[in-house]
Coordinates of C-alpha atoms in Angstrom, one line a residue:
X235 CA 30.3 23.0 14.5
X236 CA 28.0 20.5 15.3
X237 CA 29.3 17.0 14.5
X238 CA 27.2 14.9 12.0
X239 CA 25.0 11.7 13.5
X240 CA 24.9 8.7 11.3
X241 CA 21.1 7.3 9.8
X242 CA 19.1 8.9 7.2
X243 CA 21.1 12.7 8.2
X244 CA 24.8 11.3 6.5
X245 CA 25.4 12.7 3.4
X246 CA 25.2 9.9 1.0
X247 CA 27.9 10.1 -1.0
X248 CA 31.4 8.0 -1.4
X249 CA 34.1 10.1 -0.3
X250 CA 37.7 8.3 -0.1
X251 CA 40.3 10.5 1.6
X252 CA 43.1 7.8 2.6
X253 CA 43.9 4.6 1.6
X254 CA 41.5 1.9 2.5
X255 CA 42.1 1.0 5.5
X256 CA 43.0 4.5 6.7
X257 CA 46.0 5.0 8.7
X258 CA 43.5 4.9 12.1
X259 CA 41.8 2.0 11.2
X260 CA 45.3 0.1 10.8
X261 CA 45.8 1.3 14.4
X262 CA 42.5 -0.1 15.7
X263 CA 43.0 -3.2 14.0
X264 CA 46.4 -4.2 15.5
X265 CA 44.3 -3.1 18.9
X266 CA 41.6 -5.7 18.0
X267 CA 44.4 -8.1 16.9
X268 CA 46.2 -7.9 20.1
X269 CA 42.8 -8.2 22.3
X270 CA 40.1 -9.9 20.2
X271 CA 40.1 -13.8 19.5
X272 CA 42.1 -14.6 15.9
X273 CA 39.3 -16.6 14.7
X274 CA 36.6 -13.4 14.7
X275 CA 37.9 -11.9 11.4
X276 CA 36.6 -9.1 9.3
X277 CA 35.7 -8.4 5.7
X278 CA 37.8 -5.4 5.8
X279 CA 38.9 -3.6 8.5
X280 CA 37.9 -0.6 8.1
X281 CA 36.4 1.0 11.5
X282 CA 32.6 2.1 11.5
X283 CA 32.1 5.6 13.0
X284 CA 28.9 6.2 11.6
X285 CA 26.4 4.6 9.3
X286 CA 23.3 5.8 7.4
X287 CA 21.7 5.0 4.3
X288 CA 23.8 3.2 1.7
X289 CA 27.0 4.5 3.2
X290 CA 29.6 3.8 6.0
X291 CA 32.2 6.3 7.2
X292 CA 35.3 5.4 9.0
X293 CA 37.8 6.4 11.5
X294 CA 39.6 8.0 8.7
X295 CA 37.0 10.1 7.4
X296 CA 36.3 7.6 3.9
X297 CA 32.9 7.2 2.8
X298 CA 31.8 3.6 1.6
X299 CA 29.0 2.8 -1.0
X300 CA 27.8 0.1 1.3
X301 CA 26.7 -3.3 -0.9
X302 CA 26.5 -5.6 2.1
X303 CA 24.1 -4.1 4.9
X304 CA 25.7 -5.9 7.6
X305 CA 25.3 -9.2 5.8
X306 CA 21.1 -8.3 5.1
X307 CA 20.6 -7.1 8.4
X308 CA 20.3 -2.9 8.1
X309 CA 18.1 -3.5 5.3
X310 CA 15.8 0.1 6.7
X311 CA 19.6 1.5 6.5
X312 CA 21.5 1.5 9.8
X313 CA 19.6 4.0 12.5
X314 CA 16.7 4.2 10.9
X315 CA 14.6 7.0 12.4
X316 CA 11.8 4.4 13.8
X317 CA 14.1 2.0 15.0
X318 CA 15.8 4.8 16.7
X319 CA 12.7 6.3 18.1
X320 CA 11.5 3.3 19.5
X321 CA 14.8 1.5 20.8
X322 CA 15.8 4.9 22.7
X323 CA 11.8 5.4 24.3
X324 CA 12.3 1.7 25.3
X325 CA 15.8 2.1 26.6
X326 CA 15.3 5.3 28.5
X327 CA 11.8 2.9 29.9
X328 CA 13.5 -0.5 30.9
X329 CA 16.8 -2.5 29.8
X330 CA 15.7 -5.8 31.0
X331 CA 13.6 -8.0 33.0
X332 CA 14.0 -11.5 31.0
X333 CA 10.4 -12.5 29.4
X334 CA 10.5 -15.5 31.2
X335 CA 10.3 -13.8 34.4
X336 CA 8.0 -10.4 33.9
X337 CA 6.6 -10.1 30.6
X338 CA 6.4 -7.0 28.5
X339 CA 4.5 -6.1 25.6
X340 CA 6.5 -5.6 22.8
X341 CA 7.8 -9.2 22.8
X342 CA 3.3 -9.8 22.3
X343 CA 3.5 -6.8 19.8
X344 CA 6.7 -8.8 17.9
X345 CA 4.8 -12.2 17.6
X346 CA 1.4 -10.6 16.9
X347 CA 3.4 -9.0 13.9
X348 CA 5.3 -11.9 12.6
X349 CA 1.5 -14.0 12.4
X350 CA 0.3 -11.5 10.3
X351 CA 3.6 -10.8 8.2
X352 CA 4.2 -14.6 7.7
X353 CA 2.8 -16.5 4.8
X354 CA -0.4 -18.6 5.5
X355 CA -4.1 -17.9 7.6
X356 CA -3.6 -20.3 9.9
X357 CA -3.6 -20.0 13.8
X358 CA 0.8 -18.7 14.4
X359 CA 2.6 -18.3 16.9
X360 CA 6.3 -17.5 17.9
X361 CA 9.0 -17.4 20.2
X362 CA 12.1 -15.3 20.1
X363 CA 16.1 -15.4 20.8
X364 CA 18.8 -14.1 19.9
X365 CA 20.1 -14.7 16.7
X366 CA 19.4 -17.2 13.5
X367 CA 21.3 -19.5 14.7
X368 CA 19.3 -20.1 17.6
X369 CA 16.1 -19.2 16.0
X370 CA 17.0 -22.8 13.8
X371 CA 18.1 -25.0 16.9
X372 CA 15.2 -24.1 18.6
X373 CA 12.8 -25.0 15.2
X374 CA 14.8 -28.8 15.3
X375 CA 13.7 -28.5 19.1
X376 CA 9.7 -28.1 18.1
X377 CA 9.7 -30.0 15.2
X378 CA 11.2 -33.2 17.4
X379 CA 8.6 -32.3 20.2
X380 CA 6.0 -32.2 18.2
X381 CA 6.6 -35.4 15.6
X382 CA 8.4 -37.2 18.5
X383 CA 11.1 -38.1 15.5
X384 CA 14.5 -37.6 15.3
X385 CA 16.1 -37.0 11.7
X386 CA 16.6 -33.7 10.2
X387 CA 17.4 -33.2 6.4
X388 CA 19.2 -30.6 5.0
X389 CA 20.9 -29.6 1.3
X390 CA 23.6 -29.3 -0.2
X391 CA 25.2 -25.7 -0.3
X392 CA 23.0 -24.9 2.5
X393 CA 24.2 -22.3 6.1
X394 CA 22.6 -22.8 9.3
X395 CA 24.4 -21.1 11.7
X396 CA 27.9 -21.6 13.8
X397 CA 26.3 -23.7 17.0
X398 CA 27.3 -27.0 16.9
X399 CA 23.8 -28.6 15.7
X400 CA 23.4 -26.1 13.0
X401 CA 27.3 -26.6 11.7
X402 CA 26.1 -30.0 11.5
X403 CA 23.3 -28.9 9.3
X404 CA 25.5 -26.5 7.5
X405 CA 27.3 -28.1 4.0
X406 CA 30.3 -25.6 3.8
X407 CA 33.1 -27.2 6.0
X408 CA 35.7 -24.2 6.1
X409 CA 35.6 -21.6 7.8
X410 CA 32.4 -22.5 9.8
X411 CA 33.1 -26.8 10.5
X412 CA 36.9 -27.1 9.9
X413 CA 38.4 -28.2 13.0
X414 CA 35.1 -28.3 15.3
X415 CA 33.9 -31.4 15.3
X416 CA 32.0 -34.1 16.5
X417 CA 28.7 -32.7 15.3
X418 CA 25.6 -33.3 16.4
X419 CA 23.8 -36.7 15.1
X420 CA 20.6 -37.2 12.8
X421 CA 21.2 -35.0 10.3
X422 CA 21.0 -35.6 6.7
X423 CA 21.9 -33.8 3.7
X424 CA 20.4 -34.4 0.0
X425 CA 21.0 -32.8 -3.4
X426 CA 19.8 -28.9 -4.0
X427 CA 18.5 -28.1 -7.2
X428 CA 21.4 -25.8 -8.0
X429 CA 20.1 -24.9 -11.5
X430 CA 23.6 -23.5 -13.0
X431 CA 25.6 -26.8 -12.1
X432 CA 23.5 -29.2 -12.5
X433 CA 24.4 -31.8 -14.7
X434 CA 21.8 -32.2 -17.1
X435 CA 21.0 -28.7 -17.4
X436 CA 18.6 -26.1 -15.4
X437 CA 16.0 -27.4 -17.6
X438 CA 16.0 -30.8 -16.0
X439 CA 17.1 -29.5 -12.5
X440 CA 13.9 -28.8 -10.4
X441 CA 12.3 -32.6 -11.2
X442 CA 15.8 -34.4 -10.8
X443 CA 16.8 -32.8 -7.9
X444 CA 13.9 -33.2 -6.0
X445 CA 13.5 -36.8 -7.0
X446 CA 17.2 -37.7 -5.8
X447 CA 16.3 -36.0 -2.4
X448 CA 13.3 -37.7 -2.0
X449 CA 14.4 -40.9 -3.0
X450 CA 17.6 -40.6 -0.7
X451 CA 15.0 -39.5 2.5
X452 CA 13.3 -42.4 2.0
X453 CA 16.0 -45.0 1.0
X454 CA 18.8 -44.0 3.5
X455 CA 16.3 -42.2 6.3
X456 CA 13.2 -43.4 6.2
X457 CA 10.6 -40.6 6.1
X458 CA 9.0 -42.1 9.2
X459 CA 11.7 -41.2 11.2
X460 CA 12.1 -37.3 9.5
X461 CA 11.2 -34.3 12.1
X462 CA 11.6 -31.8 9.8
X463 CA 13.0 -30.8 6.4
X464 CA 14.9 -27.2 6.5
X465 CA 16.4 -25.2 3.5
X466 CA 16.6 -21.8 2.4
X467 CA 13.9 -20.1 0.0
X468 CA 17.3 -18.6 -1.6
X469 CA 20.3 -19.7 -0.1
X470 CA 22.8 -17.2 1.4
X471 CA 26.2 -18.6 2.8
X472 CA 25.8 -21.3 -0.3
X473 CA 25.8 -19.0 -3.2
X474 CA 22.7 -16.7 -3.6
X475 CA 21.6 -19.8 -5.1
X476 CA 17.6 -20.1 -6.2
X477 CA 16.4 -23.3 -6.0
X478 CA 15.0 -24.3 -9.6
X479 CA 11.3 -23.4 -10.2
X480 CA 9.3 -26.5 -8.8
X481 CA 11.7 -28.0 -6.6
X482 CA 10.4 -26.4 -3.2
X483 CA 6.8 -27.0 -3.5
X484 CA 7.5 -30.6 -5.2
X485 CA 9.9 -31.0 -1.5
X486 CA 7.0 -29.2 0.6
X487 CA 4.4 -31.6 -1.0
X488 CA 6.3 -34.3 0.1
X489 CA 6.8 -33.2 3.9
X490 CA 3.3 -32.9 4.1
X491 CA 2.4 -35.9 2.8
X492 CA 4.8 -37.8 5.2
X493 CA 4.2 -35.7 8.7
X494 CA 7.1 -33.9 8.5
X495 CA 7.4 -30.5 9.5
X496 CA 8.8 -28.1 6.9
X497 CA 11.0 -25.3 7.6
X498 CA 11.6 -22.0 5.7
X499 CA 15.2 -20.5 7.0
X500 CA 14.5 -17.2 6.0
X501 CA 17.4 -15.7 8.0
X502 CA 19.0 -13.7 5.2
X503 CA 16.0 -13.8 2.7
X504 CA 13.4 -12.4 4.6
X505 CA 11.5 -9.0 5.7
X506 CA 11.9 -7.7 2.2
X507 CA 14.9 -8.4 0.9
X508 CA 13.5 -10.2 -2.0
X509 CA 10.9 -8.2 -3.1
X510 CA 8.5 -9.9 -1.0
X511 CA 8.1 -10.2 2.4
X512 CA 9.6 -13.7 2.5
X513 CA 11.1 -15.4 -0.5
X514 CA 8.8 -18.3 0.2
X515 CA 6.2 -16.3 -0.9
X516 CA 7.6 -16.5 -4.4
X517 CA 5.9 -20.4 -5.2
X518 CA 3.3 -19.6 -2.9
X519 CA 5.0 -22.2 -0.4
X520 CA 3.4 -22.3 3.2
X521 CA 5.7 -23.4 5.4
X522 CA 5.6 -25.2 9.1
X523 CA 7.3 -23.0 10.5
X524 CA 10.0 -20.0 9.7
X525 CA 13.1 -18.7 11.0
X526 CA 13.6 -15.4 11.1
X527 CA 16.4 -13.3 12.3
X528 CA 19.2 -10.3 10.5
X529 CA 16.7 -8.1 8.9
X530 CA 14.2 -7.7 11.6
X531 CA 15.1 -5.5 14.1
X532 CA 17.0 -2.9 11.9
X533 CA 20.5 -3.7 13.3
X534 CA 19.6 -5.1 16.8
X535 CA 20.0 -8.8 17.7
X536 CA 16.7 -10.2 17.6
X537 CA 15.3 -13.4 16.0
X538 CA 11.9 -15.8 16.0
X539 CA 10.8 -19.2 15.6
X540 CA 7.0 -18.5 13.7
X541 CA 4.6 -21.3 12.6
X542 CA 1.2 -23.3 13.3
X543 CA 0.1 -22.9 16.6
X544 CA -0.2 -26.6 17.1
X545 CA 3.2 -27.1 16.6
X546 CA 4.5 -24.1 18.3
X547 CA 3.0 -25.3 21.3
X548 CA 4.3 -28.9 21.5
X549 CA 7.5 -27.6 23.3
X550 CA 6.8 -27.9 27.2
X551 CA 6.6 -25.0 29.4
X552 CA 9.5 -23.7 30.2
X553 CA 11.4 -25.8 27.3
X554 CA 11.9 -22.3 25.1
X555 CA 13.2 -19.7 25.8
X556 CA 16.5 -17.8 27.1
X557 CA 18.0 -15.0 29.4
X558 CA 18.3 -12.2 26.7
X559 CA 15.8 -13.6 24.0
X560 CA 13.2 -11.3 23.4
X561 CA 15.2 -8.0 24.6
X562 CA 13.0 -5.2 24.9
X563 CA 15.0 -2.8 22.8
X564 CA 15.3 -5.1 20.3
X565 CA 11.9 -5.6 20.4
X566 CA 11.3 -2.7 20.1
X567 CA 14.2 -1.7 17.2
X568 CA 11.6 -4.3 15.4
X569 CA 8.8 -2.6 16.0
X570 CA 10.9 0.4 14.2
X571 CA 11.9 -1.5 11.6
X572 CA 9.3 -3.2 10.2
X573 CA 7.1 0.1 10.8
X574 CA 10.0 1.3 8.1
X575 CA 9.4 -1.2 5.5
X576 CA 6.1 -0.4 5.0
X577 CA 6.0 3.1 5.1
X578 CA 8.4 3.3 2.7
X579 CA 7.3 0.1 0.5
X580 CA 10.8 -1.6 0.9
X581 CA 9.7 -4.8 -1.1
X582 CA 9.1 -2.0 -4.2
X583 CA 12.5 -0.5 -3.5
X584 CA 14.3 -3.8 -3.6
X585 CA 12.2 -4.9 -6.7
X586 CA 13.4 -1.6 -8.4
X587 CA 17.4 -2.4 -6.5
X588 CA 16.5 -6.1 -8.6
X589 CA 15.9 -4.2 -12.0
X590 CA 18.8 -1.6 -11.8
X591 CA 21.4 -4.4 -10.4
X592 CA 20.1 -7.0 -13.0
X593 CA 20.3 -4.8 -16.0
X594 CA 24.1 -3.7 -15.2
X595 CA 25.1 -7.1 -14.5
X596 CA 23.8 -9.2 -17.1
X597 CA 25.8 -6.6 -19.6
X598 CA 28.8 -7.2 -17.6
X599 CA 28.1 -11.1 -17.9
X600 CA 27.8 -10.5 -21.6
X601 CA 31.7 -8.4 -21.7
X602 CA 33.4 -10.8 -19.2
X603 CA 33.1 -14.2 -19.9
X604 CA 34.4 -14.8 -15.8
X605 CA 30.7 -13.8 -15.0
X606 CA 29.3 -17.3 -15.7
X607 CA 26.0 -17.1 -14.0
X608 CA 23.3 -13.9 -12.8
X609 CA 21.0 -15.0 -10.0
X610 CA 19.2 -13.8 -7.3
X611 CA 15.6 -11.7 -6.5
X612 CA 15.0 -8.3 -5.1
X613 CA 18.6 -6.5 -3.4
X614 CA 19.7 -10.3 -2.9
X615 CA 21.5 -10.6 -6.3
X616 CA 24.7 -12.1 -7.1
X617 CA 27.1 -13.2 -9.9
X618 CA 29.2 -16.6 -10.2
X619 CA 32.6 -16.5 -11.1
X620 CA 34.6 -18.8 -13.2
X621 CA 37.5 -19.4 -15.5
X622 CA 37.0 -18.5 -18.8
X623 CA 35.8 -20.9 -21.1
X624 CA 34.5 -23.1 -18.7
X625 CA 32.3 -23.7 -15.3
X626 CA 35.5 -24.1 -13.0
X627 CA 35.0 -22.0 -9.9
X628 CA 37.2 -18.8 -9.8
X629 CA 38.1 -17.8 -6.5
X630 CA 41.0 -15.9 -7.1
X631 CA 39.2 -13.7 -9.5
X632 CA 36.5 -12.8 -7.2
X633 CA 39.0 -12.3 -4.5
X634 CA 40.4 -10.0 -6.7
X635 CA 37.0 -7.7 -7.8
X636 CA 36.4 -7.7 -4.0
X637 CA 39.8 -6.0 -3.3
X638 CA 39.6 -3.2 -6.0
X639 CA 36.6 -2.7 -5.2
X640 CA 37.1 -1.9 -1.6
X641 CA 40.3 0.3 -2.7
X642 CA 37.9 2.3 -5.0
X643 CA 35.2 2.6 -1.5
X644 CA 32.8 0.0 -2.4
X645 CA 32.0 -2.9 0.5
X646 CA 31.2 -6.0 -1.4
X647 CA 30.9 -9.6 -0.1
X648 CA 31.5 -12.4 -1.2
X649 CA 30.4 -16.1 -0.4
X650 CA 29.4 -19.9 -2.0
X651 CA 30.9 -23.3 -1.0
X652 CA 33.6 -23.1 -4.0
X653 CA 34.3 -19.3 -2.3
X654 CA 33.5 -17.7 -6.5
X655 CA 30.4 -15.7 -5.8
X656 CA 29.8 -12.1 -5.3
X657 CA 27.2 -11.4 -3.4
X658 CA 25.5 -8.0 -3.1
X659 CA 23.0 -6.9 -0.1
X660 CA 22.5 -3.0 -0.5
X661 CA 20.3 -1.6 2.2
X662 CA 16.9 -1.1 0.6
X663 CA 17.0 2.4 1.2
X664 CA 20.0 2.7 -0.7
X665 CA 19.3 6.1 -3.4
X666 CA 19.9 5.0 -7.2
X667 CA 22.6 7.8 -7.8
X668 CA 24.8 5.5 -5.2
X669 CA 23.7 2.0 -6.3
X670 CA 24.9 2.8 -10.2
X671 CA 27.7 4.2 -8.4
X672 CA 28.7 1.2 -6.8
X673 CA 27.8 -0.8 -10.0
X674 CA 30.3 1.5 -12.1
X675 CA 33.1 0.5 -9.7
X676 CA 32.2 -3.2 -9.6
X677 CA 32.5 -2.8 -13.5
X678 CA 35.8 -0.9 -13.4
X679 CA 37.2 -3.5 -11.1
X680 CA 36.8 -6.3 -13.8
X681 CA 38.3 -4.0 -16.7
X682 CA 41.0 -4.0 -14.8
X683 CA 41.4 -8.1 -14.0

């Protein structure tokens, strides 16, 4: 019998046959906690043989409804058939040569992509690395060359990356700061409009916000001295959190108006995951430049630096760059991927994922007073958690739904500086017979709280 491959082929259904993990997967994982480095954890260790779909199958044989996609990055489902096409013609072709050194095309076929993709007719252009991280050290890198400044801002709530110039720029001290300090200098960090806590109410949150931010820029920074301003369309680490209606163009306005280069960390947020094709899109904001990494080459490491020409090219030759960014295969895996989303019309599918997740949720929110706030676009949704009766963050519940839903063969993930947020990432080929699926064990894990 011939032994099933993972992608589109695997039978997409949840199957649970042991508990979760399986007996194998609790011997792999004292094997990776005997050779692998304690601080490289795992949501739950339950070993991937295959993947496809909405689903993950393990070691053991279960089948998991899959609500996380790799944290937004198999959002064309892991081995898509493009990606797979193109990765193993480019594989079986050439490995390697290093961009720097001999060129290839489908690094020129990537940036030619990401101009046209990106929001804006303006002259682009791009460079690529490895992961987002990077992709956002290397954007502080441009924006400094080009505005010969030396400030960066950042928000509150905001993730950047693990490097040690984007943990500076990320809020959320554990796990990604605790411990790894000193950081690196000229960074700044301002209020978010963070419409469910704020204050004075969501009502007053866009106008407020923005004015503290600005105010503190130009009070405690100087907007002389600012490079460039970088937040998240919808943050991801911070909460799932959307930035009240105003509040980015009113904070793009003003980087424009002061010469400072304004930078759209589309990381988790972009090539479809909200609907559009970046989340920017949504307030028709233009940015400098955008980072861009997770979603783009369908499971393979792969990011890019994208924005006006002008300031693209203000880095020196030779001043980007780096050994492995650019990989053909991953290149090419992008080529795959975004080939994907629009044959299939994945911003449709994960505006449909937005109404079926929305609908369930918000009548979950209405029987469990714990759900205190619905947020979120396209399959980036995600529900806030806290103690009944009030706003207090509630951790330990969330902790909780996230365990019984993984018993019951549901991956969820969680996230948000106070650690109370559910977050859900479904591939956006995900079928609607497994997303209510998933949704009816999210909801069975609160009746039983």
């Amino acid at each position: 019998m011939t032994e099933l491959s993972g992608g589109p082929a695997l039978p997409q259904e949840r199957r649970v046959v042991t508990a979760i993990p399986g007996p194998k997967s609790q011997e792999l994982l004292a094997r990776k906690n005997a050779a692998v480095a304690g601080g490289v954890g795992s949501v739950l260790p339950v070993f991937t043989v295959r993947a496809g779909g909405g689903v993950i199958e393990d070691v053991d044989g279960n089948s998991l409804i899959d609500f996380g996609s790799g944290i937004a990055v198999t959002s064309v489902g892991s081995s898509a058939d493009a990606v797979v096409r193109r990765a193993s013609a480019q594989l079986a072709d050439f490995t390697h040569t290093c961009f720097m050194v001999t060129p290839y095309e489908g690094y020129v076929e990537v940036c030619e992509e990401l101009a046209r993709l990106t929001p804006g007719d303006h002259a682009k252009k791009s460079a690529l690395f490895n992961s987002g991280a990077e992709a956002v050290e290397n954007a502080v890198k441009i924006a400094r060359s080009y505005t010969k400044r030396q400030a960066v801002v950042v928000f509150d709530h905001g993730y950047h990356g693990r490097t040690n110039l984007t943990m500076a720029l990320t809020a959320k001290n554990m796990p990604y700061k605790h411990g790894f300090g000193p950081f690196a200098p000229e960074v700044y960090r301002v209020p978010l409009a963070y419409p469910y806590r704020w204050l004075t109410g969501p009502e007053n949150c866009a106008e407020e916000a923005a004015a503290q931010a600005i105010d503190m820029i130009s009070k405690q920074v100087g907007a002389e001295n600012v490079a460039a301003i970088i937040i998240e369309p919808i943050l991801g680490e911070g909460g799932f959190i959307e930035p009240a209606k105003g509040f980015l163009p009113r904070i793009a306005e003003f980087a424009k108006s002061n010469g400072i280069v304004f930078v759209a960390d589309e990381i988790q947020s972009g090539f479809c995951r909200t609907g559009q094709w970046f989340a920017c899109e949504d307030e028709g904001i233009v940015p400098d430049l955008i980072t861009t990494a997770k979603g783009i080459a369908g499971g393979l490491p792969l990011a890019a630096v994208t924005g006006r020409a002008e300031i693209m090219d203000a880095a020196h030759s030779g001043g980007l760059g780096g050994t492995y960014g650019g990989n053909p295969v991953a290149c090419a895996a992008a080529l795959g991927a975004i080939e994907t989303m629009r044959e299939l019309d994945l911003n449709a599918r994960a505006k449909r994922i937005e109404e079926v997740m929305k609908g369930r949720l918000a009548a979950m929110r209405e029987k469990y007073d714990i759900v205190g706030d619905l947020r979120g676009r396209g399959a980036m949704i995600a529900i806030e958690l806290v103690k009944s009766g009030t706003k207090d963050p509630n951790p330990e519940a969330t902790a909780a739904v996230a365990k019984a839903c993984h018993s019951a063969g549901l991956l969820v993930l969680t996230c948000g500086t106070y650690g109370n947020v559910l977050r859900f990432l479904p591939p956006l080929v995900i079928g609607e017979d497994l997303l209510n699926e998933g949704l009816d064990i999210l909801e069975g894990a609160f009746a039983e709280l």
